[in-house]
Amino acid sequence: MANSMAVTIQQLAKWKQKRRPIISLTAWDYSLAQVLDAAGVDLILVGDSLAMVALGHSSTLPVTLDEMIHHAAAVCRGTKRALVVCDLPFMSYQASVSQAIASAGRVLKETDVSAVKLEGGHPRILHTVDELTAVGIPVMGHVGLTPQSVRTLGYKQQGQTTSEAHRIIDEAIALEQAGAFSLVLEHIPRDLAATITDKLTIPTIGIGAGDRCDGQVLVTADLLGLSAKLPPFAKSYVNLRQIITDAVTDFTQEVTEGKFPEH
Ligand code: KIV
């Protein structure tokens, strides 16, 4: 039975109107999803950043659709309230509209996620978003720094020149017109993110895009201090690497000294 308290896509749009910030974090497994959901996170993103933070790859490019589905299904099993969105990984949607529909269709059929996210605002992607929404698959867009384009764009801040900024504004408007229900704005100047947020009726979720977005997202491994290296815009709220190291050291010491288990 559907959970009447569960966050919906329509709810996100209402929160934008009311200026109620949308809280979003990434998750890649069951127990993390349970904790984030119970803590009140509104939108859990099964981001393809899991390729790096959970699977040890050096970029998001290698993660497969099967792997994303495996992680998304686990996250959904741990989530009761939050809206769960799954990234379509690199080369699971760029080749053709039919490839995108087949990939997104698998995600929706094989997991309980509510929507998929895909990157970019090129006319090809706009057409894909239009076709996905036409067949009933909700889509979240992602503009600015798009990590799946690392080989062409790198990881630098996007939208620094006037022409780049205009291109990103046009992409954001076109994504809304194509049917996207929300947009991630990644690593763009604050004023550009504010302009886009004001121009759109759909909510913007910022990461490295300043405080004027409708919501904020972080990669949870960064927030928890699990990542070896942080992007310049991320913030760690706890040093979990150190806390885990201390716990493992205590366990090792107690076993070595015969203190655990007690007899
Ligand atoms: O993959 C991811 O985690 C993302 C967020 C950075 C928005 O796309």
mmCIF file of C-alpha atoms and ligand atoms in Angstrom:
data_model
loop_
_atom_site.group_PDB
_atom_site.id
_atom_site.type_symbol
_atom_site.label_atom_id
_atom_site.label_comp_id
_atom_site.label_asym_id
_atom_site.label_seq_id
_atom_site.Cartn_x
_atom_site.Cartn_y
_atom_site.Cartn_z
ATOM 1 C CA MET A 1 0.000 0.000 0.000
ATOM 2 C CA ALA A 2 1.264 3.513 -0.845
ATOM 3 C CA ASN A 3 2.590 5.542 2.097
ATOM 4 C CA SER A 4 0.360 8.631 2.423
ATOM 5 C CA MET A 5 3.250 10.537 4.046
ATOM 6 C CA ALA A 6 5.625 9.796 1.170
ATOM 7 C CA VAL A 7 7.123 12.788 -0.638
ATOM 8 C CA THR A 8 5.763 13.261 -4.163
ATOM 9 C CA ILE A 9 6.937 15.194 -7.199
ATOM 10 C CA GLN A 10 3.936 17.516 -6.741
ATOM 11 C CA GLN A 11 5.020 18.148 -3.134
ATOM 12 C CA LEU A 12 8.437 19.353 -4.329
ATOM 13 C CA ALA A 13 6.763 21.937 -6.598
ATOM 14 C CA LYS A 14 4.593 23.148 -3.691
ATOM 15 C CA TRP A 15 7.661 23.490 -1.457
ATOM 16 C CA LYS A 16 9.286 25.700 -4.100
ATOM 17 C CA GLN A 17 6.218 27.978 -4.090
ATOM 18 C CA LYS A 18 6.303 28.156 -0.283
ATOM 19 C CA ARG A 19 10.105 28.657 -0.261
ATOM 20 C CA ARG A 20 10.474 25.613 1.964
ATOM 21 C CA PRO A 21 14.021 24.335 1.241
ATOM 22 C CA ILE A 22 14.195 20.815 -0.214
ATOM 23 C CA ILE A 23 16.705 18.588 1.554
ATOM 24 C CA SER A 24 18.457 16.054 -0.642
ATOM 25 C CA LEU A 25 21.337 13.599 -0.173
ATOM 26 C CA THR A 26 22.738 10.664 -2.101
ATOM 27 C CA ALA A 27 22.519 7.040 -0.966
ATOM 28 C CA TRP A 28 23.831 3.763 -2.323
ATOM 29 C CA ASP A 29 22.614 1.058 0.080
ATOM 30 C CA TYR A 30 19.820 -0.071 2.389
ATOM 31 C CA SER A 31 21.153 0.979 5.800
ATOM 32 C CA LEU A 32 22.289 4.433 4.646
ATOM 33 C CA ALA A 33 18.882 5.014 3.036
ATOM 34 C CA GLN A 34 17.136 3.987 6.278
ATOM 35 C CA VAL A 35 19.174 6.521 8.276
ATOM 36 C CA LEU A 36 18.700 9.378 5.783
ATOM 37 C CA ASP A 37 14.980 8.675 5.453
ATOM 38 C CA ALA A 38 14.415 8.538 9.223
ATOM 39 C CA ALA A 39 16.400 11.782 9.593
ATOM 40 C CA GLY A 40 13.898 13.547 7.321
ATOM 41 C CA VAL A 41 15.732 13.841 3.993
ATOM 42 C CA ASP A 42 13.093 14.723 1.354
ATOM 43 C CA LEU A 43 14.785 13.477 -1.800
ATOM 44 C CA ILE A 44 17.242 10.579 -1.889
ATOM 45 C CA LEU A 45 19.324 10.460 -5.030
ATOM 46 C CA VAL A 46 20.903 7.171 -6.058
ATOM 47 C CA GLY A 47 23.569 9.198 -7.817
ATOM 48 C CA ASP A 48 26.079 7.692 -10.198
ATOM 49 C CA SER A 49 28.670 9.236 -7.856
ATOM 50 C CA LEU A 50 28.307 5.828 -6.180
ATOM 51 C CA ALA A 51 30.741 4.674 -8.884
ATOM 52 C CA MET A 52 33.382 6.675 -7.021
ATOM 53 C CA VAL A 53 32.289 6.632 -3.373
ATOM 54 C CA ALA A 54 30.962 3.056 -3.153
ATOM 55 C CA LEU A 55 32.719 1.210 -5.983
ATOM 56 C CA GLY A 56 36.133 2.917 -6.043
ATOM 57 C CA HIS A 57 36.165 4.091 -9.677
ATOM 58 C CA SER A 58 38.003 7.316 -10.543
ATOM 59 C CA SER A 59 34.977 8.821 -12.355
ATOM 60 C CA THR A 60 31.262 8.096 -12.767
ATOM 61 C CA LEU A 61 31.733 6.722 -16.289
ATOM 62 C CA PRO A 62 32.251 2.988 -15.569
ATOM 63 C CA VAL A 63 29.117 2.302 -13.496
ATOM 64 C CA THR A 64 26.596 0.135 -15.358
ATOM 65 C CA LEU A 65 22.811 0.197 -15.533
ATOM 66 C CA ASP A 66 22.683 -3.202 -13.778
ATOM 67 C CA GLU A 67 24.810 -1.815 -10.928
ATOM 68 C CA MET A 68 22.615 1.309 -10.612
ATOM 69 C CA ILE A 69 19.496 -0.881 -10.484
ATOM 70 C CA HIS A 70 21.094 -3.141 -7.838
ATOM 71 C CA HIS A 71 21.907 -0.130 -5.603
ATOM 72 C CA ALA A 72 18.608 1.674 -6.289
ATOM 73 C CA ALA A 73 16.570 -1.388 -5.302
ATOM 74 C CA ALA A 74 18.468 -1.587 -1.986
ATOM 75 C CA VAL A 75 17.972 2.147 -1.317
ATOM 76 C CA CYS A 76 14.231 1.818 -1.989
ATOM 77 C CA ARG A 77 13.990 -1.089 0.487
ATOM 78 C CA GLY A 78 15.385 1.274 3.142
ATOM 79 C CA THR A 79 13.164 4.256 2.301
ATOM 80 C CA LYS A 80 9.624 4.927 3.534
ATOM 81 C CA ARG A 81 9.097 8.680 3.117
ATOM 82 C CA ALA A 82 11.668 10.275 0.790
ATOM 83 C CA LEU A 83 11.236 10.540 -2.960
ATOM 84 C CA VAL A 84 13.903 8.307 -4.520
ATOM 85 C CA VAL A 85 15.467 9.267 -7.858
ATOM 86 C CA CYS A 86 18.032 7.128 -9.713
ATOM 87 C CA ASP A 87 20.699 8.423 -12.102
ATOM 88 C CA LEU A 88 20.767 6.892 -15.553
ATOM 89 C CA PRO A 89 24.469 6.060 -15.964
ATOM 90 C CA PHE A 90 26.778 7.116 -18.775
ATOM 91 C CA MET A 91 25.843 5.578 -22.153
ATOM 92 C CA SER A 92 22.562 4.115 -20.921
ATOM 93 C CA TYR A 93 20.542 6.950 -22.549
ATOM 94 C CA GLN A 94 22.755 9.000 -24.880
ATOM 95 C CA ALA A 95 22.703 6.654 -27.892
ATOM 96 C CA SER A 96 19.020 6.986 -28.781
ATOM 97 C CA VAL A 97 15.571 7.713 -27.397
ATOM 98 C CA SER A 98 14.706 4.019 -27.504
ATOM 99 C CA GLN A 99 17.827 3.194 -25.488
ATOM 100 C CA ALA A 100 16.806 5.837 -22.908
ATOM 101 C CA ILE A 101 13.236 4.504 -22.679
ATOM 102 C CA ALA A 102 14.503 0.925 -22.304
ATOM 103 C CA SER A 103 16.994 1.936 -19.573
ATOM 104 C CA ALA A 104 14.619 4.181 -17.637
ATOM 105 C CA GLY A 105 11.867 1.590 -18.036
ATOM 106 C CA ARG A 106 14.095 -1.076 -16.460
ATOM 107 C CA VAL A 107 14.882 1.258 -13.533
ATOM 108 C CA LEU A 108 11.185 1.873 -12.877
ATOM 109 C CA LYS A 109 10.152 -1.773 -13.350
ATOM 110 C CA GLU A 110 12.975 -3.352 -11.316
ATOM 111 C CA THR A 111 13.128 -0.860 -8.411
ATOM 112 C CA ASP A 112 10.676 1.321 -6.503
ATOM 113 C CA VAL A 113 12.248 4.651 -7.521
ATOM 114 C CA SER A 114 9.879 7.423 -8.561
ATOM 115 C CA ALA A 115 12.010 9.012 -11.282
ATOM 116 C CA VAL A 116 15.275 8.991 -13.190
ATOM 117 C CA LYS A 117 17.869 11.735 -13.553
ATOM 118 C CA LEU A 118 19.943 12.405 -16.642
ATOM 119 C CA GLU A 119 22.602 14.967 -17.465
ATOM 120 C CA GLY A 120 22.844 17.806 -19.967
ATOM 121 C CA GLY A 121 20.714 20.230 -21.975
ATOM 122 C CA HIS A 122 21.742 19.511 -25.575
ATOM 123 C CA PRO A 123 18.769 19.304 -27.990
ATOM 124 C CA ARG A 124 19.265 15.505 -28.146
ATOM 125 C CA ILE A 125 18.791 15.306 -24.362
ATOM 126 C CA LEU A 126 15.773 17.655 -24.508
ATOM 127 C CA HIS A 127 14.168 15.332 -27.049
ATOM 128 C CA THR A 128 14.893 12.346 -24.783
ATOM 129 C CA VAL A 129 13.364 14.097 -21.746
ATOM 130 C CA ASP A 130 10.288 14.912 -23.805
ATOM 131 C CA GLU A 131 9.912 11.284 -24.946
ATOM 132 C CA LEU A 132 10.511 9.826 -21.473
ATOM 133 C CA THR A 133 7.880 12.067 -19.886
ATOM 134 C CA ALA A 134 5.503 11.252 -22.769
ATOM 135 C CA VAL A 135 5.641 7.561 -21.815
ATOM 136 C CA GLY A 136 5.088 8.334 -18.126
ATOM 137 C CA ILE A 137 8.646 8.328 -16.797
ATOM 138 C CA PRO A 138 9.338 11.347 -14.552
ATOM 139 C CA VAL A 139 12.699 12.965 -15.272
ATOM 140 C CA MET A 140 14.992 15.160 -13.230
ATOM 141 C CA GLY A 141 17.504 17.206 -15.262
ATOM 142 C CA HIS A 142 21.098 18.147 -14.364
ATOM 143 C CA VAL A 143 22.989 21.133 -15.824
ATOM 144 C CA GLY A 144 26.173 23.071 -15.079
ATOM 145 C CA LEU A 145 28.978 20.692 -14.175
ATOM 146 C CA THR A 146 27.845 17.340 -15.564
ATOM 147 C CA PRO A 147 30.324 14.683 -14.366
ATOM 148 C CA GLN A 148 29.451 12.273 -17.185
ATOM 149 C CA SER A 149 31.073 14.867 -19.510
ATOM 150 C CA VAL A 150 34.313 14.935 -17.502
ATOM 151 C CA ARG A 151 36.345 13.977 -20.578
ATOM 152 C CA THR A 152 35.199 17.148 -22.391
ATOM 153 C CA LEU A 153 34.439 19.616 -19.562
ATOM 154 C CA GLY A 154 36.597 18.445 -16.647
ATOM 155 C CA TYR A 155 35.379 19.250 -13.135
ATOM 156 C CA LYS A 156 35.724 23.039 -13.331
ATOM 157 C CA GLN A 157 32.960 25.489 -12.463
ATOM 158 C CA GLN A 158 30.620 26.063 -15.420
ATOM 159 C CA GLY A 159 28.859 29.275 -16.480
ATOM 160 C CA GLN A 160 31.700 31.670 -15.787
ATOM 161 C CA THR A 161 31.426 33.585 -19.079
ATOM 162 C CA THR A 162 28.332 35.458 -20.225
ATOM 163 C CA SER A 163 27.817 33.171 -23.208
ATOM 164 C CA GLU A 164 28.193 30.017 -21.067
ATOM 165 C CA ALA A 165 25.781 31.451 -18.502
ATOM 166 C CA HIS A 166 23.198 32.203 -21.217
ATOM 167 C CA ARG A 167 23.593 28.685 -22.608
ATOM 168 C CA ILE A 168 22.949 27.138 -19.173
ATOM 169 C CA ILE A 169 19.892 29.377 -18.600
ATOM 170 C CA ASP A 170 18.513 28.361 -22.010
ATOM 171 C CA GLU A 171 19.155 24.670 -21.255
ATOM 172 C CA ALA A 172 17.370 24.938 -17.890
ATOM 173 C CA ILE A 173 14.303 26.623 -19.433
ATOM 174 C CA ALA A 174 14.227 24.085 -22.262
ATOM 175 C CA LEU A 175 14.459 21.171 -19.809
ATOM 176 C CA GLU A 176 11.456 22.529 -17.897
ATOM 177 C CA GLN A 177 9.570 22.892 -21.199
ATOM 178 C CA ALA A 178 10.527 19.324 -22.168
ATOM 179 C CA GLY A 179 8.839 18.073 -18.979
ATOM 180 C CA ALA A 180 11.576 17.752 -16.336
ATOM 181 C CA PHE A 181 10.042 18.017 -12.846
ATOM 182 C CA SER A 182 13.196 19.356 -11.166
ATOM 183 C CA LEU A 183 16.787 20.283 -12.010
ATOM 184 C CA VAL A 184 20.117 19.729 -10.314
ATOM 185 C CA LEU A 185 22.377 22.778 -10.752
ATOM 186 C CA GLU A 186 25.987 21.729 -10.151
ATOM 187 C CA HIS A 187 29.045 23.949 -9.636
ATOM 188 C CA ILE A 188 27.839 27.198 -11.240
ATOM 189 C CA PRO A 189 28.060 30.758 -9.854
ATOM 190 C CA ARG A 190 25.496 31.720 -7.190
ATOM 191 C CA ASP A 191 23.950 34.525 -9.264
ATOM 192 C CA LEU A 192 23.473 32.252 -12.265
ATOM 193 C CA ALA A 193 21.764 29.626 -10.066
ATOM 194 C CA ALA A 194 19.555 32.372 -8.586
ATOM 195 C CA THR A 195 18.558 33.588 -12.062
ATOM 196 C CA ILE A 196 17.658 30.045 -13.158
ATOM 197 C CA THR A 197 15.758 29.366 -9.917
ATOM 198 C CA ASP A 198 13.697 32.553 -10.386
ATOM 199 C CA LYS A 199 12.942 31.797 -14.044
ATOM 200 C CA LEU A 200 11.701 28.226 -13.474
ATOM 201 C CA THR A 201 8.488 26.972 -11.900
ATOM 202 C CA ILE A 202 10.116 23.568 -11.203
ATOM 203 C CA PRO A 203 12.426 23.312 -8.177
ATOM 204 C CA THR A 204 16.200 23.613 -8.523
ATOM 205 C CA ILE A 205 18.456 21.500 -6.302
ATOM 206 C CA GLY A 206 21.923 22.998 -5.962
ATOM 207 C CA ILE A 207 25.323 21.465 -5.331
ATOM 208 C CA GLY A 208 28.081 24.039 -5.413
ATOM 209 C CA ALA A 209 25.544 26.533 -6.793
ATOM 210 C CA GLY A 210 25.030 28.864 -3.840
ATOM 211 C CA ASP A 211 22.203 29.472 -1.422
ATOM 212 C CA ARG A 212 19.498 30.668 -3.849
ATOM 213 C CA CYS A 213 18.416 27.248 -5.123
ATOM 214 C CA ASP A 214 15.130 25.686 -3.985
ATOM 215 C CA GLY A 215 17.002 22.819 -2.331
ATOM 216 C CA GLN A 216 20.492 21.532 -1.621
ATOM 217 C CA VAL A 217 22.115 18.169 -2.259
ATOM 218 C CA LEU A 218 25.455 16.747 -1.147
ATOM 219 C CA VAL A 219 27.145 13.451 -1.859
ATOM 220 C CA THR A 220 26.622 11.746 1.505
ATOM 221 C CA ALA A 221 30.144 10.310 1.597
ATOM 222 C CA ASP A 222 31.404 13.937 1.564
ATOM 223 C CA LEU A 223 28.965 15.042 4.286
ATOM 224 C CA LEU A 224 30.009 12.114 6.499
ATOM 225 C CA GLY A 225 33.759 12.571 5.994
ATOM 226 C CA LEU A 226 34.117 9.227 4.214
ATOM 227 C CA SER A 227 35.516 10.617 0.954
ATOM 228 C CA ALA A 228 39.292 10.704 0.582
ATOM 229 C CA LYS A 229 39.063 14.009 -1.333
ATOM 230 C CA LEU A 230 36.316 16.661 -1.229
ATOM 231 C CA PRO A 231 35.184 18.889 -4.105
ATOM 232 C CA PRO A 232 35.709 22.602 -3.257
ATOM 233 C CA PHE A 233 31.994 23.232 -2.613
ATOM 234 C CA ALA A 234 31.346 20.221 -0.348
ATOM 235 C CA LYS A 235 31.242 20.223 3.451
ATOM 236 C CA SER A 236 31.913 17.390 5.911
ATOM 237 C CA TYR A 237 29.721 17.508 9.016
ATOM 238 C CA VAL A 238 31.524 14.621 10.740
ATOM 239 C CA ASN A 239 34.771 12.688 10.285
ATOM 240 C CA LEU A 240 33.398 9.169 9.934
ATOM 241 C CA ARG A 241 36.723 7.841 8.619
ATOM 242 C CA GLN A 242 38.289 8.753 11.959
ATOM 243 C CA ILE A 243 35.333 7.454 14.000
ATOM 244 C CA ILE A 244 35.407 4.109 12.177
ATOM 245 C CA THR A 245 39.190 3.896 12.518
ATOM 246 C CA ASP A 246 38.901 4.491 16.277
ATOM 247 C CA ALA A 247 36.198 1.822 16.635
ATOM 248 C CA VAL A 248 38.194 -0.734 14.628
ATOM 249 C CA THR A 249 41.311 0.076 16.671
ATOM 250 C CA ASP A 250 39.356 -0.439 19.924
ATOM 251 C CA PHE A 251 37.978 -3.763 18.646
ATOM 252 C CA THR A 252 41.456 -4.918 17.562
ATOM 253 C CA GLN A 253 42.907 -3.983 20.938
ATOM 254 C CA GLU A 254 40.150 -5.739 22.913
ATOM 255 C CA VAL A 255 40.442 -8.943 20.850
ATOM 256 C CA THR A 256 44.243 -8.861 21.109
ATOM 257 C CA GLU A 257 44.061 -8.387 24.880
ATOM 258 C CA GLY A 258 41.368 -11.062 25.344
ATOM 259 C CA LYS A 259 38.796 -8.507 26.569
ATOM 260 C CA PHE A 260 36.253 -9.205 23.816
ATOM 261 C CA PRO A 261 34.223 -11.321 23.804
ATOM 262 C CA GLU A 262 33.738 -11.474 27.561
ATOM 263 C CA HIS A 263 33.700 -14.938 29.136
HETATM 264 O O1 KIV B 1 25.761 11.463 -8.847
HETATM 265 C C1 KIV B 1 25.474 12.276 -7.959
HETATM 266 O O2 KIV B 1 25.688 12.056 -6.772
HETATM 267 C C2 KIV B 1 24.851 13.535 -8.367
HETATM 268 C C3 KIV B 1 24.818 14.618 -7.353
HETATM 269 C C4 KIV B 1 26.145 15.238 -7.250
HETATM 270 C C5 KIV B 1 23.766 15.618 -7.652
HETATM 271 O O3 KIV B 1 24.450 13.668 -9.477
#
